[in-house]
Amino acid sequence: MSAKRISRRTAEQMLCGSSAGHPVTELLNSAAAPGRAEELSGEMEAVAAFQAARVDAPVLSALSEEHREKPSLRSLLAKTLTAPVIGVVLAIGAVGGVAIAANGGVPGHKEEKPRKPPSVTSTPTLTRKYAAPPAPAPAATPSTADLCRAYITQGGQDKHLAPLVKAAGGRKKVIAFCIALLGWDKNKPNGQWPPQGWPTDWPTSWPLDRGWPTEWPGELPKEWVRPPDLKQDKQQRKARGEGSAERQSLWPEGWPELELWPRQDQKNN
Amino acid sequence: MRVDRKVAQRTPPDEAELSACVRAAQQGDETAFRTVYRDLQPRLLRYLRALVAEDAEDVASEAWLQIVRDLPSFRGEYDGFRGWATTIARNRALDHVRRRRRRPQAETTLDELTEVAGEHDTELSALGGLGTERALRMILRLPKDQAEAVLLRVVIGLDAKTAGQVLGKRAGAVRTAAYRGLKKLAAEIE
């Protein structure tokens, strides 16, 4: 079949992928070959934007009038969670957790009293035009510390904390994630974590003037006491034939092995 | 109708499943969103190269921001979603071209950008997938309207009507442009 013999009907068949054997069809098949890894390099950014958009969406319609009149934890979180979580996710994606552990926090990220959330435009591929709207009032901006505190006191039940959970790589990693972000001395030898023993109050560096709960939870959430069981997780994923590189990359480098984490019974003893 | 193995690769693995994924993503299912992204993003990138050359990834990122923002408002099946998302991506590409036009050093037309994409797209050579990249290079060397028509039909997987909606043209005009493009490709191959 030569070029001159390509009829409109044949061309249409080629475009629909139903005219096998012609060199042009082969070329079109090659052009439409399945995507490659290089073409999916922006997936993390897209997922972060997806998470942020999902957080923003229900709040605007679901808030009651009472909540609108008096800003609540939920509304404050929902209005301002987007940018910090995106920044956290992107930072993890960029450095694989190494910088977090090395510097005790996200590079360039001020944990205490941020005046405004980190802009989406600070990332290389997201633009200002479609960035999430900034918080209406800087004073209402919760920091990462606020989010972590809210997670601990509420046990992660608030759905608006979902992006924090996602950023951490799962509920069981939120506490570890928060500590990694808020500072932890990686030079402490393994097995001595927490370095000063189990905490009994909020870290002094965490802001207390935001109207957040200040009472240290009487009962620590299970996630705090029992770190994620990566071994079991790995076995489950292996059984399902799934990879684990992505989840593992969320685990800060230098963290002690799970066997070294104290359990509740050890703490009580 | 006989469909050979390679042609089958061009067809999404399961349109019904992808449609379900779009609906699940609208409800906040991240896994479903990833499935949709992994199917659509390579298509968008290849199409956007015809419009903005090496800036395709940046424009695609802008497009995804709008896609996730407007996702709850979408109604339809996956084939419609592809057209909807491609329209967003094309609009972002045209915005990008306009912004470049306003810069003194980048007063290029869309046609010129297409030529740049075909001749100097370093990404194409860097990716190294000979078959796919060579095919894309040949398509990108076509006149802009023909390249767009072929890419929308073949790479994005739209029918002529939906491709026409993306381009703001009639389905017949899309068919004609694609037909002429295929004839040129056939002549070049020979």
PDB file of N, CA and C in Angstrom, chain A residues 1-3 6-8 11-12 14-18 20 22-36 38-43 46-47 49-51 53-54 124-127 129-130 166 246, chain B residues 1-2 4 6-7 10 25 28-30 33-34 37-38 41-42 45-46 57-58 61-62 65-66 68-69 71-72 92 95 127 129 131-133 135 138-139 150 153-155 175-176 178-179 182 186-187 189-190:
ATOM      1  N   MET A   1       0.855  -1.188   0.000  1.00  0.00           N
ATOM      2  CA  MET A   1       0.000   0.000   0.000  1.00  0.00           C
ATOM      3  C   MET A   1       0.887   1.233   0.000  1.00  0.00           C
ATOM      4  N   SER A   2       0.805   2.030  -1.017  1.00  0.00           N
ATOM      5  CA  SER A   2       1.656   3.212  -1.096  1.00  0.00           C
ATOM      6  C   SER A   2       0.925   4.414  -0.532  1.00  0.00           C
ATOM      7  N   ALA A   3       1.697   5.499  -0.444  1.00  0.00           N
ATOM      8  CA  ALA A   3       1.121   6.720   0.112  1.00  0.00           C
ATOM      9  C   ALA A   3      -0.023   7.221  -0.741  1.00  0.00           C
ATOM     10  N   ILE A   6      -3.558   5.766  -0.007  1.00  0.00           N
ATOM     11  CA  ILE A   6      -4.267   5.961   1.251  1.00  0.00           C
ATOM     12  C   ILE A   6      -5.548   6.739   0.963  1.00  0.00           C
ATOM     13  N   SER A   7      -6.647   6.075   1.137  1.00  0.00           N
ATOM     14  CA  SER A   7      -7.931   6.752   0.970  1.00  0.00           C
ATOM     15  C   SER A   7      -8.360   7.353   2.302  1.00  0.00           C
ATOM     16  N   ARG A   8      -9.392   8.142   2.238  1.00  0.00           N
ATOM     17  CA  ARG A   8      -9.907   8.692   3.496  1.00  0.00           C
ATOM     18  C   ARG A   8     -10.378   7.588   4.426  1.00  0.00           C
ATOM     19  N   ALA A  11      -7.380   6.027   5.898  1.00  0.00           N
ATOM     20  CA  ALA A  11      -6.809   6.930   6.904  1.00  0.00           C
ATOM     21  C   ALA A  11      -7.608   6.866   8.201  1.00  0.00           C
ATOM     22  N   GLU A  12      -8.909   6.828   8.074  1.00  0.00           N
ATOM     23  CA  GLU A  12      -9.749   6.764   9.275  1.00  0.00           C
ATOM     24  C   GLU A  12      -9.507   5.469  10.037  1.00  0.00           C
ATOM     25  N   MET A  14      -6.735   3.823  10.004  1.00  0.00           N
ATOM     26  CA  MET A  14      -5.423   3.965  10.658  1.00  0.00           C
ATOM     27  C   MET A  14      -5.546   4.761  11.945  1.00  0.00           C
ATOM     28  N   LEU A  15      -6.313   5.819  11.883  1.00  0.00           N
ATOM     29  CA  LEU A  15      -6.474   6.677  13.058  1.00  0.00           C
ATOM     30  C   LEU A  15      -7.180   5.942  14.190  1.00  0.00           C
ATOM     31  N   CYS A  16      -8.026   5.002  13.805  1.00  0.00           N
ATOM     32  CA  CYS A  16      -8.740   4.221  14.827  1.00  0.00           C
ATOM     33  C   CYS A  16      -7.933   2.996  15.257  1.00  0.00           C
ATOM     34  N   GLY A  17      -6.797   2.790  14.598  1.00  0.00           N
ATOM     35  CA  GLY A  17      -5.948   1.671  14.983  1.00  0.00           C
ATOM     36  C   GLY A  17      -6.376   0.349  14.423  1.00  0.00           C
ATOM     37  N   SER A  18      -7.126   0.365  13.349  1.00  0.00           N
ATOM     38  CA  SER A  18      -7.653  -0.895  12.837  1.00  0.00           C
ATOM     39  C   SER A  18      -7.155  -1.213  11.439  1.00  0.00           C
ATOM     40  N   ALA A  20      -3.957  -2.664  10.205  1.00  0.00           N
ATOM     41  CA  ALA A  20      -2.644  -3.218  10.532  1.00  0.00           C
ATOM     42  C   ALA A  20      -1.820  -3.446   9.276  1.00  0.00           C
ATOM     43  N   HIS A  22       0.319  -1.510   7.586  1.00  0.00           N
ATOM     44  CA  HIS A  22       0.843  -0.357   6.853  1.00  0.00           C
ATOM     45  C   HIS A  22       1.926   0.327   7.685  1.00  0.00           C
ATOM     46  N   PRO A  23       2.995   0.800   7.041  1.00  0.00           N
ATOM     47  CA  PRO A  23       4.056   1.474   7.809  1.00  0.00           C
ATOM     48  C   PRO A  23       3.545   2.666   8.611  1.00  0.00           C
ATOM     49  N   VAL A  24       2.576   3.380   8.080  1.00  0.00           N
ATOM     50  CA  VAL A  24       2.035   4.523   8.821  1.00  0.00           C
ATOM     51  C   VAL A  24       1.321   4.048  10.086  1.00  0.00           C
ATOM     52  N   THR A  25       0.643   2.927   9.966  1.00  0.00           N
ATOM     53  CA  THR A  25      -0.022   2.388  11.157  1.00  0.00           C
ATOM     54  C   THR A  25       0.995   2.030  12.226  1.00  0.00           C
ATOM     55  N   GLU A  26       2.089   1.443  11.778  1.00  0.00           N
ATOM     56  CA  GLU A  26       3.151   1.112  12.731  1.00  0.00           C
ATOM     57  C   GLU A  26       3.683   2.374  13.396  1.00  0.00           C
ATOM     58  N   LEU A  27       3.853   3.404  12.598  1.00  0.00           N
ATOM     59  CA  LEU A  27       4.348   4.671  13.159  1.00  0.00           C
ATOM     60  C   LEU A  27       3.366   5.231  14.180  1.00  0.00           C
ATOM     61  N   LEU A  28       2.086   5.194  13.851  1.00  0.00           N
ATOM     62  CA  LEU A  28       1.084   5.712  14.777  1.00  0.00           C
ATOM     63  C   LEU A  28       1.045   4.887  16.063  1.00  0.00           C
ATOM     64  N   ASN A  29       1.200   3.575  15.908  1.00  0.00           N
ATOM     65  CA  ASN A  29       1.236   2.726  17.099  1.00  0.00           C
ATOM     66  C   ASN A  29       2.404   3.091  18.001  1.00  0.00           C
ATOM     67  N   SER A  30       3.527   3.386  17.345  1.00  0.00           N
ATOM     68  CA  SER A  30       4.705   3.770  18.140  1.00  0.00           C
ATOM     69  C   SER A  30       4.459   5.082  18.866  1.00  0.00           C
ATOM     70  N   ALA A  31       3.836   6.024  18.182  1.00  0.00           N
ATOM     71  CA  ALA A  31       3.563   7.323  18.805  1.00  0.00           C
ATOM     72  C   ALA A  31       2.616   7.180  19.985  1.00  0.00           C
ATOM     73  N   ALA A  32       1.743   6.185  19.922  1.00  0.00           N
ATOM     74  CA  ALA A  32       0.748   6.005  20.985  1.00  0.00           C
ATOM     75  C   ALA A  32       1.125   4.883  21.937  1.00  0.00           C
ATOM     76  N   ALA A  33       2.398   4.543  21.951  1.00  0.00           N
ATOM     77  CA  ALA A  33       2.836   3.469  22.850  1.00  0.00           C
ATOM     78  C   ALA A  33       2.572   3.865  24.308  1.00  0.00           C
ATOM     79  N   PRO A  34       2.482   2.882  25.180  1.00  0.00           N
ATOM     80  CA  PRO A  34       2.224   3.198  26.596  1.00  0.00           C
ATOM     81  C   PRO A  34       3.258   4.153  27.163  1.00  0.00           C
ATOM     82  N   GLY A  35       2.831   4.919  28.137  1.00  0.00           N
ATOM     83  CA  GLY A  35       3.702   5.919  28.738  1.00  0.00           C
ATOM     84  C   GLY A  35       4.879   5.295  29.456  1.00  0.00           C
ATOM     85  N   ARG A  36       5.936   6.100  29.568  1.00  0.00           N
ATOM     86  CA  ARG A  36       7.138   5.636  30.252  1.00  0.00           C
ATOM     87  C   ARG A  36       7.336   6.425  31.540  1.00  0.00           C
ATOM     88  N   GLU A  38       9.585   8.332  32.535  1.00  0.00           N
ATOM     89  CA  GLU A  38      10.010   9.728  32.404  1.00  0.00           C
ATOM     90  C   GLU A  38       8.822  10.658  32.211  1.00  0.00           C
ATOM     91  N   GLU A  39       7.784  10.115  31.648  1.00  0.00           N
ATOM     92  CA  GLU A  39       6.621  10.946  31.360  1.00  0.00           C
ATOM     93  C   GLU A  39       5.700  11.083  32.571  1.00  0.00           C
ATOM     94  N   LEU A  40       6.032  10.394  33.641  1.00  0.00           N
ATOM     95  CA  LEU A  40       5.197  10.458  34.845  1.00  0.00           C
ATOM     96  C   LEU A  40       5.932  11.129  36.005  1.00  0.00           C
ATOM     97  N   SER A  41       6.948  11.899  35.672  1.00  0.00           N
ATOM     98  CA  SER A  41       7.759  12.502  36.732  1.00  0.00           C
ATOM     99  C   SER A  41       6.979  13.540  37.537  1.00  0.00           C
ATOM    100  N   GLY A  42       5.893  14.053  36.990  1.00  0.00           N
ATOM    101  CA  GLY A  42       5.123  15.057  37.715  1.00  0.00           C
ATOM    102  C   GLY A  42       3.989  14.482  38.543  1.00  0.00           C
ATOM    103  N   GLU A  43       3.996  13.166  38.730  1.00  0.00           N
ATOM    104  CA  GLU A  43       2.859  12.533  39.411  1.00  0.00           C
ATOM    105  C   GLU A  43       2.709  13.023  40.849  1.00  0.00           C
ATOM    106  N   ALA A  46       1.101  16.349  40.973  1.00  0.00           N
ATOM    107  CA  ALA A  46      -0.311  16.269  40.619  1.00  0.00           C
ATOM    108  C   ALA A  46      -1.134  15.683  41.761  1.00  0.00           C
ATOM    109  N   VAL A  47      -0.589  14.667  42.414  1.00  0.00           N
ATOM    110  CA  VAL A  47      -1.311  14.049  43.529  1.00  0.00           C
ATOM    111  C   VAL A  47      -1.434  15.038  44.686  1.00  0.00           C
ATOM    112  N   ALA A  49      -1.575  18.246  44.438  1.00  0.00           N
ATOM    113  CA  ALA A  49      -2.622  19.197  44.052  1.00  0.00           C
ATOM    114  C   ALA A  49      -4.002  18.565  44.196  1.00  0.00           C
ATOM    115  N   PHE A  50      -4.078  17.282  43.862  1.00  0.00           N
ATOM    116  CA  PHE A  50      -5.346  16.567  44.001  1.00  0.00           C
ATOM    117  C   PHE A  50      -5.778  16.522  45.468  1.00  0.00           C
ATOM    118  N   GLN A  51      -4.849  16.199  46.347  1.00  0.00           N
ATOM    119  CA  GLN A  51      -5.175  16.147  47.775  1.00  0.00           C
ATOM    120  C   GLN A  51      -5.613  17.518  48.272  1.00  0.00           C
ATOM    121  N   ALA A  53      -6.878  19.978  46.579  1.00  0.00           N
ATOM    122  CA  ALA A  53      -8.177  20.354  46.022  1.00  0.00           C
ATOM    123  C   ALA A  53      -9.309  19.633  46.736  1.00  0.00           C
ATOM    124  N   ARG A  54      -9.076  18.395  47.109  1.00  0.00           N
ATOM    125  CA  ARG A  54     -10.118  17.618  47.786  1.00  0.00           C
ATOM    126  C   ARG A  54     -10.364  18.156  49.187  1.00  0.00           C
ATOM    127  N   PRO A 124       8.846  24.129  41.271  1.00  0.00           N
ATOM    128  CA  PRO A 124       9.265  24.439  39.908  1.00  0.00           C
ATOM    129  C   PRO A 124       8.180  24.270  38.868  1.00  0.00           C
ATOM    130  N   THR A 125       7.194  23.440  39.114  1.00  0.00           N
ATOM    131  CA  THR A 125       6.270  23.136  38.037  1.00  0.00           C
ATOM    132  C   THR A 125       4.856  23.635  38.285  1.00  0.00           C
ATOM    133  N   LEU A 126       4.587  24.200  39.413  1.00  0.00           N
ATOM    134  CA  LEU A 126       3.255  24.699  39.667  1.00  0.00           C
ATOM    135  C   LEU A 126       3.262  26.213  39.525  1.00  0.00           C
ATOM    136  N   THR A 127       2.235  26.770  39.005  1.00  0.00           N
ATOM    137  CA  THR A 127       2.259  28.186  38.704  1.00  0.00           C
ATOM    138  C   THR A 127       1.343  28.965  39.621  1.00  0.00           C
ATOM    139  N   LYS A 129      -0.887  31.082  38.874  1.00  0.00           N
ATOM    140  CA  LYS A 129      -2.249  31.270  38.407  1.00  0.00           C
ATOM    141  C   LYS A 129      -3.214  30.289  39.029  1.00  0.00           C
ATOM    142  N   TYR A 130      -2.755  29.061  39.232  1.00  0.00           N
ATOM    143  CA  TYR A 130      -3.656  28.042  39.751  1.00  0.00           C
ATOM    144  C   TYR A 130      -3.300  27.612  41.155  1.00  0.00           C
ATOM    145  N   LYS A 166      -1.684  11.764  54.397  1.00  0.00           N
ATOM    146  CA  LYS A 166      -1.163  11.376  53.088  1.00  0.00           C
ATOM    147  C   LYS A 166       0.302  11.754  52.968  1.00  0.00           C
ATOM    148  N   GLU A 246       8.054   3.780  46.940  1.00  0.00           N
ATOM    149  CA  GLU A 246       7.452   5.084  47.184  1.00  0.00           C
ATOM    150  C   GLU A 246       7.195   5.300  48.666  1.00  0.00           C
TER     151      GLU A 246
ATOM    152  N   MET B   1     -13.965  -6.986  13.450  1.00  0.00           N
ATOM    153  CA  MET B   1     -12.799  -6.166  13.116  1.00  0.00           C
ATOM    154  C   MET B   1     -11.560  -6.732  13.806  1.00  0.00           C
ATOM    155  N   ARG B   2     -10.529  -6.937  13.014  1.00  0.00           N
ATOM    156  CA  ARG B   2      -9.310  -7.511  13.572  1.00  0.00           C
ATOM    157  C   ARG B   2      -8.441  -6.406  14.177  1.00  0.00           C
ATOM    158  N   ASP B   4      -4.762  -5.924  15.896  1.00  0.00           N
ATOM    159  CA  ASP B   4      -3.515  -6.615  16.228  1.00  0.00           C
ATOM    160  C   ASP B   4      -2.992  -6.154  17.581  1.00  0.00           C
ATOM    161  N   LYS B   6      -0.294  -4.554  18.598  1.00  0.00           N
ATOM    162  CA  LYS B   6       0.209  -3.203  18.793  1.00  0.00           C
ATOM    163  C   LYS B   6      -0.915  -2.182  18.830  1.00  0.00           C
ATOM    164  N   VAL B   7      -1.908  -2.428  18.008  1.00  0.00           N
ATOM    165  CA  VAL B   7      -3.043  -1.517  18.031  1.00  0.00           C
ATOM    166  C   VAL B   7      -3.736  -1.578  19.382  1.00  0.00           C
ATOM    167  N   ARG B  10      -2.625   0.737  21.927  1.00  0.00           N
ATOM    168  CA  ARG B  10      -3.024   2.130  21.817  1.00  0.00           C
ATOM    169  C   ARG B  10      -4.325   2.379  22.561  1.00  0.00           C
ATOM    170  N   ALA B  25     -12.216   9.255  41.635  1.00  0.00           N
ATOM    171  CA  ALA B  25     -11.346  10.410  41.907  1.00  0.00           C
ATOM    172  C   ALA B  25     -12.173  11.631  42.267  1.00  0.00           C
ATOM    173  N   GLY B  28     -12.647  11.698  45.746  1.00  0.00           N
ATOM    174  CA  GLY B  28     -11.463  11.847  46.568  1.00  0.00           C
ATOM    175  C   GLY B  28     -10.542  10.645  46.621  1.00  0.00           C
ATOM    176  N   ASP B  29     -10.792   9.649  45.785  1.00  0.00           N
ATOM    177  CA  ASP B  29      -9.969   8.442  45.793  1.00  0.00           C
ATOM    178  C   ASP B  29      -8.641   8.720  45.106  1.00  0.00           C
ATOM    179  N   GLU B  30      -7.584   8.732  45.882  1.00  0.00           N
ATOM    180  CA  GLU B  30      -6.267   9.085  45.330  1.00  0.00           C
ATOM    181  C   GLU B  30      -5.745   7.997  44.398  1.00  0.00           C
ATOM    182  N   PHE B  33      -7.259   8.424  41.164  1.00  0.00           N
ATOM    183  CA  PHE B  33      -6.683   9.577  40.467  1.00  0.00           C
ATOM    184  C   PHE B  33      -5.347   9.217  39.844  1.00  0.00           C
ATOM    185  N   ARG B  34      -4.539   8.469  40.591  1.00  0.00           N
ATOM    186  CA  ARG B  34      -3.241   8.077  40.036  1.00  0.00           C
ATOM    187  C   ARG B  34      -3.418   7.234  38.774  1.00  0.00           C
ATOM    188  N   TYR B  37      -4.245   9.580  36.042  1.00  0.00           N
ATOM    189  CA  TYR B  37      -3.067  10.391  35.698  1.00  0.00           C
ATOM    190  C   TYR B  37      -2.094   9.582  34.847  1.00  0.00           C
ATOM    191  N   ARG B  38      -1.847   8.355  35.260  1.00  0.00           N
ATOM    192  CA  ARG B  38      -0.858   7.540  34.550  1.00  0.00           C
ATOM    193  C   ARG B  38      -1.315   7.195  33.145  1.00  0.00           C
ATOM    194  N   GLN B  41      -1.503  11.381  31.419  1.00  0.00           N
ATOM    195  CA  GLN B  41      -0.364  12.298  31.389  1.00  0.00           C
ATOM    196  C   GLN B  41       0.579  12.055  30.203  1.00  0.00           C
ATOM    197  N   PRO B  42       0.993  10.823  29.907  1.00  0.00           N
ATOM    198  CA  PRO B  42       1.863  10.642  28.741  1.00  0.00           C
ATOM    199  C   PRO B  42       1.210  11.124  27.449  1.00  0.00           C
ATOM    200  N   LEU B  45       1.394  14.957  27.451  1.00  0.00           N
ATOM    201  CA  LEU B  45       2.753  15.439  27.208  1.00  0.00           C
ATOM    202  C   LEU B  45       3.096  15.375  25.728  1.00  0.00           C
ATOM    203  N   ARG B  46       2.781  14.266  25.107  1.00  0.00           N
ATOM    204  CA  ARG B  46       3.116  14.102  23.686  1.00  0.00           C
ATOM    205  C   ARG B  46       2.341  15.090  22.833  1.00  0.00           C
ATOM    206  N   GLU B  57       6.064  19.883  29.805  1.00  0.00           N
ATOM    207  CA  GLU B  57       5.858  19.410  31.177  1.00  0.00           C
ATOM    208  C   GLU B  57       5.315  20.518  32.075  1.00  0.00           C
ATOM    209  N   ASP B  58       5.841  21.714  31.906  1.00  0.00           N
ATOM    210  CA  ASP B  58       5.344  22.833  32.707  1.00  0.00           C
ATOM    211  C   ASP B  58       3.876  23.103  32.415  1.00  0.00           C
ATOM    212  N   SER B  61       1.708  20.500  33.904  1.00  0.00           N
ATOM    213  CA  SER B  61       1.509  20.702  35.347  1.00  0.00           C
ATOM    214  C   SER B  61       0.432  21.751  35.605  1.00  0.00           C
ATOM    215  N   GLU B  62       0.467  22.816  34.839  1.00  0.00           N
ATOM    216  CA  GLU B  62      -0.579  23.836  34.977  1.00  0.00           C
ATOM    217  C   GLU B  62      -1.943  23.224  34.672  1.00  0.00           C
ATOM    218  N   LEU B  65      -3.299  21.122  37.506  1.00  0.00           N
ATOM    219  CA  LEU B  65      -3.820  21.920  38.618  1.00  0.00           C
ATOM    220  C   LEU B  65      -5.270  22.307  38.364  1.00  0.00           C
ATOM    221  N   GLN B  66      -5.543  22.679  37.129  1.00  0.00           N
ATOM    222  CA  GLN B  66      -6.925  23.045  36.816  1.00  0.00           C
ATOM    223  C   GLN B  66      -7.820  21.808  36.751  1.00  0.00           C
ATOM    224  N   VAL B  68      -7.576  19.003  38.495  1.00  0.00           N
ATOM    225  CA  VAL B  68      -7.968  18.541  39.835  1.00  0.00           C
ATOM    226  C   VAL B  68      -8.903  19.548  40.496  1.00  0.00           C
ATOM    227  N   ARG B  69      -8.712  20.816  40.188  1.00  0.00           N
ATOM    228  CA  ARG B  69      -9.590  21.831  40.786  1.00  0.00           C
ATOM    229  C   ARG B  69     -11.010  21.704  40.258  1.00  0.00           C
ATOM    230  N   LEU B  71     -12.284  19.036  38.726  1.00  0.00           N
ATOM    231  CA  LEU B  71     -12.713  17.645  38.579  1.00  0.00           C
ATOM    232  C   LEU B  71     -14.141  17.389  39.060  1.00  0.00           C
ATOM    233  N   PRO B  72     -14.541  17.941  40.205  1.00  0.00           N
ATOM    234  CA  PRO B  72     -15.906  17.648  40.668  1.00  0.00           C
ATOM    235  C   PRO B  72     -16.984  18.094  39.695  1.00  0.00           C
ATOM    236  N   ARG B  92      -4.218  25.940  28.240  1.00  0.00           N
ATOM    237  CA  ARG B  92      -3.040  26.367  29.008  1.00  0.00           C
ATOM    238  C   ARG B  92      -1.854  26.542  28.062  1.00  0.00           C
ATOM    239  N   ASP B  95      -2.275  29.820  26.336  1.00  0.00           N
ATOM    240  CA  ASP B  95      -1.897  30.889  27.268  1.00  0.00           C
ATOM    241  C   ASP B  95      -0.382  31.016  27.339  1.00  0.00           C
ATOM    242  N   LEU B 127      14.947  11.123  25.864  1.00  0.00           N
ATOM    243  CA  LEU B 127      14.163  10.005  26.356  1.00  0.00           C
ATOM    244  C   LEU B 127      14.653   8.686  25.768  1.00  0.00           C
ATOM    245  N   GLY B 129      13.599   6.538  23.663  1.00  0.00           N
ATOM    246  CA  GLY B 129      12.750   5.490  23.143  1.00  0.00           C
ATOM    247  C   GLY B 129      12.630   5.665  21.632  1.00  0.00           C
ATOM    248  N   GLY B 131      11.542   4.114  18.894  1.00  0.00           N
ATOM    249  CA  GLY B 131      10.333   3.989  18.096  1.00  0.00           C
ATOM    250  C   GLY B 131       9.354   5.120  18.366  1.00  0.00           C
ATOM    251  N   THR B 132       9.032   5.318  19.628  1.00  0.00           N
ATOM    252  CA  THR B 132       8.067   6.351  19.985  1.00  0.00           C
ATOM    253  C   THR B 132       8.588   7.735  19.634  1.00  0.00           C
ATOM    254  N   GLU B 133       9.824   7.994  19.960  1.00  0.00           N
ATOM    255  CA  GLU B 133      10.351   9.326  19.722  1.00  0.00           C
ATOM    256  C   GLU B 133      10.499   9.624  18.239  1.00  0.00           C
ATOM    257  N   ALA B 135       8.710   8.376  15.911  1.00  0.00           N
ATOM    258  CA  ALA B 135       7.350   8.578  15.403  1.00  0.00           C
ATOM    259  C   ALA B 135       6.837   9.970  15.757  1.00  0.00           C
ATOM    260  N   MET B 138       8.393  12.680  13.633  1.00  0.00           N
ATOM    261  CA  MET B 138       7.816  12.767  12.283  1.00  0.00           C
ATOM    262  C   MET B 138       6.467  13.473  12.313  1.00  0.00           C
ATOM    263  N   ILE B 139       5.672  13.166  13.311  1.00  0.00           N
ATOM    264  CA  ILE B 139       4.360  13.810  13.408  1.00  0.00           C
ATOM    265  C   ILE B 139       4.523  15.298  13.704  1.00  0.00           C
ATOM    266  N   VAL B 150      -3.650  14.645  14.101  1.00  0.00           N
ATOM    267  CA  VAL B 150      -3.156  13.271  14.227  1.00  0.00           C
ATOM    268  C   VAL B 150      -2.929  12.917  15.692  1.00  0.00           C
ATOM    269  N   ARG B 153      -6.200  12.419  17.596  1.00  0.00           N
ATOM    270  CA  ARG B 153      -6.883  11.175  17.238  1.00  0.00           C
ATOM    271  C   ARG B 153      -6.123   9.953  17.733  1.00  0.00           C
ATOM    272  N   VAL B 154      -4.798   9.962  17.535  1.00  0.00           N
ATOM    273  CA  VAL B 154      -4.014   8.753  17.768  1.00  0.00           C
ATOM    274  C   VAL B 154      -3.475   8.674  19.195  1.00  0.00           C
ATOM    275  N   VAL B 155      -2.879   9.755  19.650  1.00  0.00           N
ATOM    276  CA  VAL B 155      -2.209   9.709  20.962  1.00  0.00           C
ATOM    277  C   VAL B 155      -3.200   9.937  22.094  1.00  0.00           C
ATOM    278  N   ARG B 175     -10.935  15.479  10.353  1.00  0.00           N
ATOM    279  CA  ARG B 175     -10.660  14.294   9.521  1.00  0.00           C
ATOM    280  C   ARG B 175      -9.771  14.663   8.346  1.00  0.00           C
ATOM    281  N   THR B 176     -10.086  15.791   7.712  1.00  0.00           N
ATOM    282  CA  THR B 176      -9.305  16.218   6.554  1.00  0.00           C
ATOM    283  C   THR B 176      -7.861  16.513   6.945  1.00  0.00           C
ATOM    284  N   ALA B 178      -6.198  15.379   9.495  1.00  0.00           N
ATOM    285  CA  ALA B 178      -5.514  14.135   9.849  1.00  0.00           C
ATOM    286  C   ALA B 178      -5.200  13.320   8.590  1.00  0.00           C
ATOM    287  N   TYR B 179      -6.118  13.299   7.664  1.00  0.00           N
ATOM    288  CA  TYR B 179      -5.917  12.561   6.410  1.00  0.00           C
ATOM    289  C   TYR B 179      -4.707  13.104   5.662  1.00  0.00           C
ATOM    290  N   LEU B 182      -1.555  12.083   7.442  1.00  0.00           N
ATOM    291  CA  LEU B 182      -1.159  10.691   7.216  1.00  0.00           C
ATOM    292  C   LEU B 182      -0.554  10.509   5.834  1.00  0.00           C
ATOM    293  N   ALA B 186       3.080   9.038   5.161  1.00  0.00           N
ATOM    294  CA  ALA B 186       3.303   7.889   4.278  1.00  0.00           C
ATOM    295  C   ALA B 186       4.336   8.235   3.211  1.00  0.00           C
ATOM    296  N   ALA B 187       4.232   9.431   2.675  1.00  0.00           N
ATOM    297  CA  ALA B 187       5.194   9.847   1.647  1.00  0.00           C
ATOM    298  C   ALA B 187       6.601   9.929   2.241  1.00  0.00           C
ATOM    299  N   ILE B 189       7.755   8.234   4.783  1.00  0.00           N
ATOM    300  CA  ILE B 189       8.239   6.884   5.064  1.00  0.00           C
ATOM    301  C   ILE B 189       8.774   6.236   3.797  1.00  0.00           C
ATOM    302  N   GLU B 190       8.075   6.461   2.697  1.00  0.00           N
ATOM    303  CA  GLU B 190       8.526   5.857   1.439  1.00  0.00           C
ATOM    304  C   GLU B 190       9.803   6.537   0.957  1.00  0.00           C
TER     305      GLU B 190
END
